[in-house]
Amino acid sequence: MKHDFTINPALLPALAAFACVARHASFSRAAIELGMSPSALSQSVRSLERRLGARLLHRTTRRVGLTESGERLLRETLPALARIGGALQALEESRDVPAGHLRITTPRIAVERLLLPHLPAFCALYPQVEVELEVQAALTDLVAEGFDAGIRLGESLADGMVAVPLGPPQRLVVVGAPAYLQRHPPPDTPEALAAHVCMRYRRSDGRLMPWEFTRNGQDFSVEVGGGPIFNDSGLGRRMAIAGLGLAQVFEAAAADDLAAGRLLRVLDDWQPPFPGFHLYYPSREQLAPKLRVFVDFMREANGAPP
């Protein structure tokens, strides 16, 4: 004999209605609990009886009682209905509790400067949230790749994303080691970079990133060359420290090396600050508690405006 454990979803409300009537032994009292009219409730139970081909309730003007078929059906289905009700109640009670797996896509500099300094405190405060950080520079389709949120520069975000500022404005800097700049006169304009060895960065789409500057309020880019090509800007900075040439990196990433004198700035007047990183996600509707607390915590920890 083949067993079919599936059930028509349309039967579940009728089964719940039948169980409620059986518990109260009254259509009117059950209708009050379910928030429906006695006639609509009676029709729901009659429809269930027709679909099952069995009479489930004895109805008189004074009393409602179970038939033999009704007793059997109630005995077999009541535990399952109770489990369903318990599961729904548990979900409702836990919907405001931050918990679960939280996947974030982010570039390396944002991890190092914005997340890692505050992640231990977040994990201690919300131990039921399991944070997974995937370091990648390329823009990612959050929904298609199964991410809850991402961190990128504000200018890079796709339309329709909810974006929350995270941390201060950012700035690019061109840097070189003192030894390199002693051997090569520092450039006084971006165009003068043609005479220098420049570290280059290859994006995930295969394109080489030009170096970006601003003149008289207008942004422009310069194609540089002569140096090695990396897909990690941190490697370019390390090569600049070694004296191989110049690199354009985020000021925050080079802050320690600049302070220690391992690197020096050039072309500083050509690189004003710009809006920094944003934590972004697809929609504000029914924001999961685990993501809501992460957004609020990291925004406050990084001193971002509300």
PDB file of C-alpha atoms in Angstrom:
ATOM      1  CA  MET A   1       0.000   0.000   0.000  1.00  0.00           C
ATOM      2  CA  LYS A   2       1.380   3.385  -1.022  1.00  0.00           C
ATOM      3  CA  HIS A   3       1.347   6.050   1.698  1.00  0.00           C
ATOM      4  CA  ASP A   4       0.918   9.678   0.699  1.00  0.00           C
ATOM      5  CA  PHE A   5       2.018  12.020   3.467  1.00  0.00           C
ATOM      6  CA  THR A   6       1.122  15.218   1.625  1.00  0.00           C
ATOM      7  CA  ILE A   7      -1.945  17.260   2.486  1.00  0.00           C
ATOM      8  CA  ASN A   8      -3.953  19.780   0.574  1.00  0.00           C
ATOM      9  CA  PRO A   9      -3.093  23.164   2.179  1.00  0.00           C
ATOM     10  CA  ALA A  10      -6.735  24.196   1.801  1.00  0.00           C
ATOM     11  CA  LEU A  11      -7.705  21.527   4.364  1.00  0.00           C
ATOM     12  CA  LEU A  12      -5.580  22.947   7.187  1.00  0.00           C
ATOM     13  CA  PRO A  13      -7.844  25.930   8.059  1.00  0.00           C
ATOM     14  CA  ALA A  14     -10.887  23.655   7.959  1.00  0.00           C
ATOM     15  CA  LEU A  15      -9.191  21.093  10.213  1.00  0.00           C
ATOM     16  CA  ALA A  16      -8.263  23.829  12.681  1.00  0.00           C
ATOM     17  CA  ALA A  17     -11.845  25.124  12.599  1.00  0.00           C
ATOM     18  CA  PHE A  18     -13.225  21.608  13.175  1.00  0.00           C
ATOM     19  CA  ALA A  19     -10.880  21.089  16.157  1.00  0.00           C
ATOM     20  CA  CYS A  20     -11.974  24.396  17.664  1.00  0.00           C
ATOM     21  CA  VAL A  21     -15.672  23.499  17.349  1.00  0.00           C
ATOM     22  CA  ALA A  22     -14.976  20.096  18.893  1.00  0.00           C
ATOM     23  CA  ARG A  23     -13.147  21.696  21.826  1.00  0.00           C
ATOM     24  CA  HIS A  24     -15.968  24.138  22.565  1.00  0.00           C
ATOM     25  CA  ALA A  25     -18.791  21.765  21.556  1.00  0.00           C
ATOM     26  CA  SER A  26     -20.348  24.921  20.115  1.00  0.00           C
ATOM     27  CA  PHE A  27     -20.230  26.722  16.774  1.00  0.00           C
ATOM     28  CA  SER A  28     -21.010  30.101  18.325  1.00  0.00           C
ATOM     29  CA  ARG A  29     -18.240  29.951  20.958  1.00  0.00           C
ATOM     30  CA  ALA A  30     -15.736  28.607  18.424  1.00  0.00           C
ATOM     31  CA  ALA A  31     -16.716  31.374  15.981  1.00  0.00           C
ATOM     32  CA  ILE A  32     -15.946  34.008  18.620  1.00  0.00           C
ATOM     33  CA  GLU A  33     -12.471  32.539  19.207  1.00  0.00           C
ATOM     34  CA  LEU A  34     -11.731  32.303  15.485  1.00  0.00           C
ATOM     35  CA  GLY A  35     -13.114  35.754  14.692  1.00  0.00           C
ATOM     36  CA  MET A  36     -15.648  34.582  12.100  1.00  0.00           C
ATOM     37  CA  SER A  37     -19.392  34.217  11.861  1.00  0.00           C
ATOM     38  CA  PRO A  38     -21.092  30.978  13.021  1.00  0.00           C
ATOM     39  CA  SER A  39     -22.553  30.477   9.554  1.00  0.00           C
ATOM     40  CA  ALA A  40     -19.127  30.796   7.874  1.00  0.00           C
ATOM     41  CA  LEU A  41     -17.656  28.401  10.428  1.00  0.00           C
ATOM     42  CA  SER A  42     -20.450  25.910   9.855  1.00  0.00           C
ATOM     43  CA  GLN A  43     -19.909  26.128   6.104  1.00  0.00           C
ATOM     44  CA  SER A  44     -16.166  25.482   6.544  1.00  0.00           C
ATOM     45  CA  VAL A  45     -16.810  22.329   8.561  1.00  0.00           C
ATOM     46  CA  ARG A  46     -19.505  21.112   6.119  1.00  0.00           C
ATOM     47  CA  SER A  47     -17.068  21.629   3.259  1.00  0.00           C
ATOM     48  CA  LEU A  48     -14.486  19.531   5.128  1.00  0.00           C
ATOM     49  CA  GLU A  49     -17.050  16.776   5.656  1.00  0.00           C
ATOM     50  CA  ARG A  50     -17.914  16.758   1.946  1.00  0.00           C
ATOM     51  CA  ARG A  51     -14.255  16.545   0.945  1.00  0.00           C
ATOM     52  CA  LEU A  52     -13.636  13.676   3.369  1.00  0.00           C
ATOM     53  CA  GLY A  53     -16.927  11.921   2.623  1.00  0.00           C
ATOM     54  CA  ALA A  54     -17.725  11.492   6.307  1.00  0.00           C
ATOM     55  CA  ARG A  55     -19.886  13.212   8.876  1.00  0.00           C
ATOM     56  CA  LEU A  56     -17.735  14.586  11.670  1.00  0.00           C
ATOM     57  CA  LEU A  57     -20.202  16.336  13.988  1.00  0.00           C
ATOM     58  CA  HIS A  58     -23.657  15.659  15.371  1.00  0.00           C
ATOM     59  CA  ARG A  59     -25.586  18.951  15.353  1.00  0.00           C
ATOM     60  CA  THR A  60     -28.666  19.685  17.433  1.00  0.00           C
ATOM     61  CA  THR A  61     -30.224  22.961  18.519  1.00  0.00           C
ATOM     62  CA  ARG A  62     -28.642  22.582  21.945  1.00  0.00           C
ATOM     63  CA  ARG A  63     -25.418  20.673  21.448  1.00  0.00           C
ATOM     64  CA  VAL A  64     -22.639  19.784  19.043  1.00  0.00           C
ATOM     65  CA  GLY A  65     -20.920  16.432  19.463  1.00  0.00           C
ATOM     66  CA  LEU A  66     -18.404  14.271  17.649  1.00  0.00           C
ATOM     67  CA  THR A  67     -19.335  11.337  15.491  1.00  0.00           C
ATOM     68  CA  GLU A  68     -17.172   8.224  15.532  1.00  0.00           C
ATOM     69  CA  SER A  69     -15.371   9.491  12.408  1.00  0.00           C
ATOM     70  CA  GLY A  70     -14.979  12.897  14.010  1.00  0.00           C
ATOM     71  CA  GLU A  71     -13.467  11.391  17.169  1.00  0.00           C
ATOM     72  CA  ARG A  72     -10.979   9.425  15.097  1.00  0.00           C
ATOM     73  CA  LEU A  73     -10.036  12.421  12.946  1.00  0.00           C
ATOM     74  CA  LEU A  74      -9.609  14.659  16.000  1.00  0.00           C
ATOM     75  CA  ARG A  75      -7.506  12.046  17.794  1.00  0.00           C
ATOM     76  CA  GLU A  76      -5.188  11.638  14.804  1.00  0.00           C
ATOM     77  CA  THR A  77      -4.847  15.297  13.811  1.00  0.00           C
ATOM     78  CA  LEU A  78      -4.868  17.145  17.142  1.00  0.00           C
ATOM     79  CA  PRO A  79      -1.174  16.409  17.968  1.00  0.00           C
ATOM     80  CA  ALA A  80      -0.101  17.657  14.539  1.00  0.00           C
ATOM     81  CA  LEU A  81      -2.233  20.803  14.853  1.00  0.00           C
ATOM     82  CA  ALA A  82      -0.734  21.414  18.287  1.00  0.00           C
ATOM     83  CA  ARG A  83       2.801  21.086  16.866  1.00  0.00           C
ATOM     84  CA  ILE A  84       1.982  23.515  14.059  1.00  0.00           C
ATOM     85  CA  GLY A  85       0.533  25.986  16.541  1.00  0.00           C
ATOM     86  CA  GLY A  86       3.572  25.624  18.778  1.00  0.00           C
ATOM     87  CA  ALA A  87       5.946  26.199  15.865  1.00  0.00           C
ATOM     88  CA  LEU A  88       4.095  29.343  14.815  1.00  0.00           C
ATOM     89  CA  GLN A  89       4.070  30.657  18.365  1.00  0.00           C
ATOM     90  CA  ALA A  90       7.800  29.963  18.760  1.00  0.00           C
ATOM     91  CA  LEU A  91       8.519  31.800  15.514  1.00  0.00           C
ATOM     92  CA  GLU A  92       6.447  34.767  16.622  1.00  0.00           C
ATOM     93  CA  GLU A  93       8.194  34.881  19.996  1.00  0.00           C
ATOM     94  CA  SER A  94      11.668  34.661  18.406  1.00  0.00           C
ATOM     95  CA  ARG A  95      11.147  37.081  15.528  1.00  0.00           C
ATOM     96  CA  ASP A  96      12.633  39.957  17.557  1.00  0.00           C
ATOM     97  CA  VAL A  97      15.575  37.907  18.874  1.00  0.00           C
ATOM     98  CA  PRO A  98      18.780  38.492  16.870  1.00  0.00           C
ATOM     99  CA  ALA A  99      19.972  35.046  15.850  1.00  0.00           C
ATOM    100  CA  GLY A 100      21.135  33.079  12.846  1.00  0.00           C
ATOM    101  CA  HIS A 101      23.806  33.146  10.146  1.00  0.00           C
ATOM    102  CA  LEU A 102      24.701  36.629   8.849  1.00  0.00           C
ATOM    103  CA  ARG A 103      26.689  36.793   5.567  1.00  0.00           C
ATOM    104  CA  ILE A 104      28.407  40.071   4.660  1.00  0.00           C
ATOM    105  CA  THR A 105      30.410  40.821   1.502  1.00  0.00           C
ATOM    106  CA  THR A 106      33.026  43.520   1.974  1.00  0.00           C
ATOM    107  CA  PRO A 107      36.357  44.786   0.616  1.00  0.00           C
ATOM    108  CA  ARG A 108      39.448  44.174   2.713  1.00  0.00           C
ATOM    109  CA  ILE A 109      39.970  47.758   3.850  1.00  0.00           C
ATOM    110  CA  ALA A 110      36.420  47.953   5.211  1.00  0.00           C
ATOM    111  CA  VAL A 111      36.964  44.724   7.132  1.00  0.00           C
ATOM    112  CA  GLU A 112      40.212  45.944   8.638  1.00  0.00           C
ATOM    113  CA  ARG A 113      39.133  49.509   9.428  1.00  0.00           C
ATOM    114  CA  LEU A 114      35.393  49.337  10.057  1.00  0.00           C
ATOM    115  CA  LEU A 115      34.452  45.805  11.139  1.00  0.00           C
ATOM    116  CA  LEU A 116      37.282  43.926  12.846  1.00  0.00           C
ATOM    117  CA  PRO A 117      37.895  46.550  15.570  1.00  0.00           C
ATOM    118  CA  HIS A 118      34.270  46.213  16.696  1.00  0.00           C
ATOM    119  CA  LEU A 119      33.408  42.618  15.805  1.00  0.00           C
ATOM    120  CA  PRO A 120      34.453  41.082  19.171  1.00  0.00           C
ATOM    121  CA  ALA A 121      32.114  43.437  21.036  1.00  0.00           C
ATOM    122  CA  PHE A 122      29.270  42.685  18.639  1.00  0.00           C
ATOM    123  CA  CYS A 123      29.737  38.922  18.982  1.00  0.00           C
ATOM    124  CA  ALA A 124      29.816  39.217  22.764  1.00  0.00           C
ATOM    125  CA  LEU A 125      26.600  41.238  22.765  1.00  0.00           C
ATOM    126  CA  TYR A 126      24.797  38.997  20.246  1.00  0.00           C
ATOM    127  CA  PRO A 127      26.209  35.487  20.705  1.00  0.00           C
ATOM    128  CA  GLN A 128      23.373  33.887  18.734  1.00  0.00           C
ATOM    129  CA  VAL A 129      24.348  35.762  15.554  1.00  0.00           C
ATOM    130  CA  GLU A 130      26.983  33.896  13.528  1.00  0.00           C
ATOM    131  CA  VAL A 131      28.835  36.429  11.349  1.00  0.00           C
ATOM    132  CA  GLU A 132      30.487  35.356   8.101  1.00  0.00           C
ATOM    133  CA  LEU A 133      32.617  37.939   6.265  1.00  0.00           C
ATOM    134  CA  GLU A 134      33.528  37.282   2.655  1.00  0.00           C
ATOM    135  CA  VAL A 135      36.311  39.580   1.479  1.00  0.00           C
ATOM    136  CA  GLN A 136      35.878  40.556  -2.148  1.00  0.00           C
ATOM    137  CA  ALA A 137      36.389  43.797  -4.021  1.00  0.00           C
ATOM    138  CA  ALA A 138      33.844  43.262  -6.787  1.00  0.00           C
ATOM    139  CA  LEU A 139      30.238  44.328  -6.475  1.00  0.00           C
ATOM    140  CA  THR A 140      28.032  41.372  -5.665  1.00  0.00           C
ATOM    141  CA  ASP A 141      24.402  40.541  -6.307  1.00  0.00           C
ATOM    142  CA  LEU A 142      23.350  40.135  -2.685  1.00  0.00           C
ATOM    143  CA  VAL A 143      20.184  38.161  -3.385  1.00  0.00           C
ATOM    144  CA  ALA A 144      21.665  35.853  -6.023  1.00  0.00           C
ATOM    145  CA  GLU A 145      24.758  35.099  -3.926  1.00  0.00           C
ATOM    146  CA  GLY A 146      22.894  34.656  -0.649  1.00  0.00           C
ATOM    147  CA  PHE A 147      24.327  37.626   1.249  1.00  0.00           C
ATOM    148  CA  ASP A 148      22.379  39.526   3.885  1.00  0.00           C
ATOM    149  CA  ALA A 149      24.262  42.777   3.254  1.00  0.00           C
ATOM    150  CA  GLY A 150      27.428  44.247   1.791  1.00  0.00           C
ATOM    151  CA  ILE A 151      29.844  47.112   2.337  1.00  0.00           C
ATOM    152  CA  ARG A 152      30.995  49.254  -0.582  1.00  0.00           C
ATOM    153  CA  LEU A 153      31.747  52.871  -1.402  1.00  0.00           C
ATOM    154  CA  GLY A 154      28.557  54.886  -1.773  1.00  0.00           C
ATOM    155  CA  GLU A 155      29.296  55.750  -5.393  1.00  0.00           C
ATOM    156  CA  SER A 156      29.408  52.058  -6.315  1.00  0.00           C
ATOM    157  CA  LEU A 157      26.003  50.968  -5.036  1.00  0.00           C
ATOM    158  CA  ALA A 158      23.298  49.686  -7.354  1.00  0.00           C
ATOM    159  CA  ASP A 159      19.954  51.458  -7.584  1.00  0.00           C
ATOM    160  CA  GLY A 160      17.272  50.307  -5.179  1.00  0.00           C
ATOM    161  CA  MET A 161      19.617  49.461  -2.327  1.00  0.00           C
ATOM    162  CA  VAL A 162      19.105  50.736   1.198  1.00  0.00           C
ATOM    163  CA  ALA A 163      22.458  52.319   2.096  1.00  0.00           C
ATOM    164  CA  VAL A 164      23.627  53.306   5.584  1.00  0.00           C
ATOM    165  CA  PRO A 165      26.791  55.459   5.908  1.00  0.00           C
ATOM    166  CA  LEU A 166      29.490  53.589   7.781  1.00  0.00           C
ATOM    167  CA  GLY A 167      32.505  55.477   9.050  1.00  0.00           C
ATOM    168  CA  PRO A 168      34.102  58.760   7.966  1.00  0.00           C
ATOM    169  CA  PRO A 169      34.758  60.088   4.437  1.00  0.00           C
ATOM    170  CA  GLN A 170      37.571  58.339   2.589  1.00  0.00           C
ATOM    171  CA  ARG A 171      40.519  59.650   0.630  1.00  0.00           C
ATOM    172  CA  LEU A 172      42.958  58.239  -1.892  1.00  0.00           C
ATOM    173  CA  VAL A 173      46.655  59.039  -1.606  1.00  0.00           C
ATOM    174  CA  VAL A 174      49.642  58.475  -3.869  1.00  0.00           C
ATOM    175  CA  VAL A 175      52.554  57.196  -1.801  1.00  0.00           C
ATOM    176  CA  GLY A 176      56.148  56.191  -2.279  1.00  0.00           C
ATOM    177  CA  ALA A 177      59.079  55.180  -0.120  1.00  0.00           C
ATOM    178  CA  PRO A 178      61.604  57.900   0.830  1.00  0.00           C
ATOM    179  CA  ALA A 179      64.350  55.990  -0.983  1.00  0.00           C
ATOM    180  CA  TYR A 180      62.338  55.876  -4.226  1.00  0.00           C
ATOM    181  CA  LEU A 181      61.479  59.583  -4.039  1.00  0.00           C
ATOM    182  CA  GLN A 182      65.157  60.410  -3.501  1.00  0.00           C
ATOM    183  CA  ARG A 183      66.004  58.635  -6.751  1.00  0.00           C
ATOM    184  CA  HIS A 184      63.038  60.044  -8.695  1.00  0.00           C
ATOM    185  CA  PRO A 185      61.771  63.644  -8.451  1.00  0.00           C
ATOM    186  CA  PRO A 186      58.258  63.610  -6.936  1.00  0.00           C
ATOM    187  CA  PRO A 187      55.549  64.300  -9.539  1.00  0.00           C
ATOM    188  CA  ASP A 188      53.932  67.734  -9.307  1.00  0.00           C
ATOM    189  CA  THR A 189      50.919  66.875 -11.478  1.00  0.00           C
ATOM    190  CA  PRO A 190      49.077  63.615 -12.207  1.00  0.00           C
ATOM    191  CA  GLU A 191      50.314  63.748 -15.800  1.00  0.00           C
ATOM    192  CA  ALA A 192      53.898  63.590 -14.481  1.00  0.00           C
ATOM    193  CA  LEU A 193      53.199  60.016 -13.321  1.00  0.00           C
ATOM    194  CA  ALA A 194      54.112  58.906 -16.842  1.00  0.00           C
ATOM    195  CA  ALA A 195      57.755  59.182 -15.772  1.00  0.00           C
ATOM    196  CA  HIS A 196      57.265  56.933 -12.726  1.00  0.00           C
ATOM    197  CA  VAL A 197      56.911  53.285 -11.891  1.00  0.00           C
ATOM    198  CA  CYS A 198      53.297  52.889 -10.722  1.00  0.00           C
ATOM    199  CA  MET A 199      51.677  49.868  -9.120  1.00  0.00           C
ATOM    200  CA  ARG A 200      48.514  48.848 -10.921  1.00  0.00           C
ATOM    201  CA  TYR A 201      45.385  47.116  -9.693  1.00  0.00           C
ATOM    202  CA  ARG A 202      43.359  44.690 -11.812  1.00  0.00           C
ATOM    203  CA  ARG A 203      39.655  44.532 -11.017  1.00  0.00           C
ATOM    204  CA  SER A 204      37.641  41.345 -10.885  1.00  0.00           C
ATOM    205  CA  ASP A 205      36.195  42.134 -14.333  1.00  0.00           C
ATOM    206  CA  GLY A 206      39.715  42.089 -15.796  1.00  0.00           C
ATOM    207  CA  ARG A 207      40.096  45.860 -16.248  1.00  0.00           C
ATOM    208  CA  LEU A 208      43.093  47.770 -14.950  1.00  0.00           C
ATOM    209  CA  MET A 209      42.054  50.535 -12.584  1.00  0.00           C
ATOM    210  CA  PRO A 210      43.205  54.030 -13.604  1.00  0.00           C
ATOM    211  CA  TRP A 211      44.354  56.384 -10.888  1.00  0.00           C
ATOM    212  CA  GLU A 212      41.737  58.938  -9.872  1.00  0.00           C
ATOM    213  CA  PHE A 213      42.216  62.656  -9.222  1.00  0.00           C
ATOM    214  CA  THR A 214      40.264  65.906  -8.963  1.00  0.00           C
ATOM    215  CA  ARG A 215      41.082  69.205 -10.679  1.00  0.00           C
ATOM    216  CA  ASN A 216      39.015  72.344 -10.054  1.00  0.00           C
ATOM    217  CA  GLY A 217      36.176  70.258  -8.668  1.00  0.00           C
ATOM    218  CA  GLN A 218      36.151  67.891 -11.679  1.00  0.00           C
ATOM    219  CA  ASP A 219      37.104  64.239 -11.331  1.00  0.00           C
ATOM    220  CA  PHE A 220      39.379  62.664 -13.918  1.00  0.00           C
ATOM    221  CA  SER A 221      41.534  59.584 -14.244  1.00  0.00           C
ATOM    222  CA  VAL A 222      45.045  58.860 -15.445  1.00  0.00           C
ATOM    223  CA  GLU A 223      46.246  55.616 -17.010  1.00  0.00           C
ATOM    224  CA  VAL A 224      49.516  54.700 -15.312  1.00  0.00           C
ATOM    225  CA  GLY A 225      52.073  52.047 -16.118  1.00  0.00           C
ATOM    226  CA  GLY A 226      55.547  50.753 -15.628  1.00  0.00           C
ATOM    227  CA  GLY A 227      54.932  48.738 -12.482  1.00  0.00           C
ATOM    228  CA  PRO A 228      53.647  45.309 -11.466  1.00  0.00           C
ATOM    229  CA  ILE A 229      49.957  44.450 -11.593  1.00  0.00           C
ATOM    230  CA  PHE A 230      48.103  43.098  -8.544  1.00  0.00           C
ATOM    231  CA  ASN A 231      44.526  42.178  -7.701  1.00  0.00           C
ATOM    232  CA  ASP A 232      45.065  43.208  -4.066  1.00  0.00           C
ATOM    233  CA  SER A 233      45.845  46.839  -3.323  1.00  0.00           C
ATOM    234  CA  GLY A 234      47.682  45.778  -0.172  1.00  0.00           C
ATOM    235  CA  LEU A 235      50.373  44.171  -2.313  1.00  0.00           C
ATOM    236  CA  GLY A 236      50.874  47.410  -4.231  1.00  0.00           C
ATOM    237  CA  ARG A 237      51.355  49.295  -0.962  1.00  0.00           C
ATOM    238  CA  ARG A 238      53.933  46.756   0.198  1.00  0.00           C
ATOM    239  CA  MET A 239      55.851  47.087  -3.061  1.00  0.00           C
ATOM    240  CA  ALA A 240      55.828  50.864  -2.626  1.00  0.00           C
ATOM    241  CA  ILE A 241      57.291  50.426   0.877  1.00  0.00           C
ATOM    242  CA  ALA A 242      60.015  48.253  -0.675  1.00  0.00           C
ATOM    243  CA  GLY A 243      60.949  51.175  -2.917  1.00  0.00           C
ATOM    244  CA  LEU A 244      59.780  49.726  -6.227  1.00  0.00           C
ATOM    245  CA  GLY A 245      57.589  52.688  -7.185  1.00  0.00           C
ATOM    246  CA  LEU A 246      54.444  54.647  -6.376  1.00  0.00           C
ATOM    247  CA  ALA A 247      51.035  53.287  -5.345  1.00  0.00           C
ATOM    248  CA  GLN A 248      47.592  54.845  -5.025  1.00  0.00           C
ATOM    249  CA  VAL A 249      45.799  53.486  -1.984  1.00  0.00           C
ATOM    250  CA  PHE A 250      43.213  54.491   0.590  1.00  0.00           C
ATOM    251  CA  GLU A 251      44.685  56.901   3.098  1.00  0.00           C
ATOM    252  CA  ALA A 252      43.385  54.757   5.956  1.00  0.00           C
ATOM    253  CA  ALA A 253      45.246  51.714   4.613  1.00  0.00           C
ATOM    254  CA  ALA A 254      48.539  53.629   4.542  1.00  0.00           C
ATOM    255  CA  ALA A 255      48.025  55.565   7.795  1.00  0.00           C
ATOM    256  CA  ASP A 256      50.460  53.496   9.900  1.00  0.00           C
ATOM    257  CA  ASP A 257      53.153  53.523   7.201  1.00  0.00           C
ATOM    258  CA  LEU A 258      52.792  57.282   6.708  1.00  0.00           C
ATOM    259  CA  ALA A 259      53.018  57.911  10.436  1.00  0.00           C
ATOM    260  CA  ALA A 260      56.127  55.727  10.701  1.00  0.00           C
ATOM    261  CA  GLY A 261      57.800  57.403   7.723  1.00  0.00           C
ATOM    262  CA  ARG A 262      57.893  54.242   5.628  1.00  0.00           C
ATOM    263  CA  LEU A 263      55.821  56.063   2.999  1.00  0.00           C
ATOM    264  CA  LEU A 264      55.524  59.683   1.900  1.00  0.00           C
ATOM    265  CA  ARG A 265      52.632  61.410   0.137  1.00  0.00           C
ATOM    266  CA  VAL A 266      52.773  63.065  -3.250  1.00  0.00           C
ATOM    267  CA  LEU A 267      50.090  64.880  -5.281  1.00  0.00           C
ATOM    268  CA  ASP A 268      48.138  65.504  -2.065  1.00  0.00           C
ATOM    269  CA  ASP A 269      46.320  68.579  -3.407  1.00  0.00           C
ATOM    270  CA  TRP A 270      44.818  66.512  -6.208  1.00  0.00           C
ATOM    271  CA  GLN A 271      42.941  64.094  -3.958  1.00  0.00           C
ATOM    272  CA  PRO A 272      40.197  65.591  -1.768  1.00  0.00           C
ATOM    273  CA  PRO A 273      38.034  63.409   0.515  1.00  0.00           C
ATOM    274  CA  PHE A 274      34.920  61.737  -0.872  1.00  0.00           C
ATOM    275  CA  PRO A 275      31.904  59.925   0.665  1.00  0.00           C
ATOM    276  CA  GLY A 276      33.039  56.773   2.370  1.00  0.00           C
ATOM    277  CA  PHE A 277      31.760  53.253   2.796  1.00  0.00           C
ATOM    278  CA  HIS A 278      28.114  52.274   3.147  1.00  0.00           C
ATOM    279  CA  LEU A 279      26.520  49.163   4.541  1.00  0.00           C
ATOM    280  CA  TYR A 280      23.784  48.243   2.078  1.00  0.00           C
ATOM    281  CA  TYR A 281      20.984  45.704   1.771  1.00  0.00           C
ATOM    282  CA  PRO A 282      17.995  45.143  -0.565  1.00  0.00           C
ATOM    283  CA  SER A 283      14.947  46.231   1.444  1.00  0.00           C
ATOM    284  CA  ARG A 284      13.720  47.814   4.685  1.00  0.00           C
ATOM    285  CA  GLU A 285      10.615  45.579   4.848  1.00  0.00           C
ATOM    286  CA  GLN A 286      10.706  42.948   7.595  1.00  0.00           C
ATOM    287  CA  LEU A 287      14.400  43.499   8.244  1.00  0.00           C
ATOM    288  CA  ALA A 288      15.747  40.427  10.045  1.00  0.00           C
ATOM    289  CA  PRO A 289      16.694  41.150  13.672  1.00  0.00           C
ATOM    290  CA  LYS A 290      20.223  39.789  13.108  1.00  0.00           C
ATOM    291  CA  LEU A 291      20.803  42.341  10.317  1.00  0.00           C
ATOM    292  CA  ARG A 292      19.032  45.192  12.102  1.00  0.00           C
ATOM    293  CA  VAL A 293      21.266  44.955  15.173  1.00  0.00           C
ATOM    294  CA  PHE A 294      24.388  44.575  13.001  1.00  0.00           C
ATOM    295  CA  VAL A 295      23.561  47.731  11.035  1.00  0.00           C
ATOM    296  CA  ASP A 296      22.780  49.739  14.179  1.00  0.00           C
ATOM    297  CA  PHE A 297      25.812  48.466  16.084  1.00  0.00           C
ATOM    298  CA  MET A 298      28.381  49.062  13.330  1.00  0.00           C
ATOM    299  CA  ARG A 299      26.945  52.460  12.436  1.00  0.00           C
ATOM    300  CA  GLU A 300      27.216  53.638  16.045  1.00  0.00           C
ATOM    301  CA  ALA A 301      30.615  52.007  16.595  1.00  0.00           C
ATOM    302  CA  ASN A 302      32.045  53.796  13.574  1.00  0.00           C
ATOM    303  CA  GLY A 303      30.561  57.156  14.497  1.00  0.00           C
ATOM    304  CA  ALA A 304      28.323  57.352  11.439  1.00  0.00           C
ATOM    305  CA  PRO A 305      25.331  59.719  11.464  1.00  0.00           C
ATOM    306  CA  PRO A 306      21.941  58.115  12.284  1.00  0.00           C
TER     307      PRO A 306
END
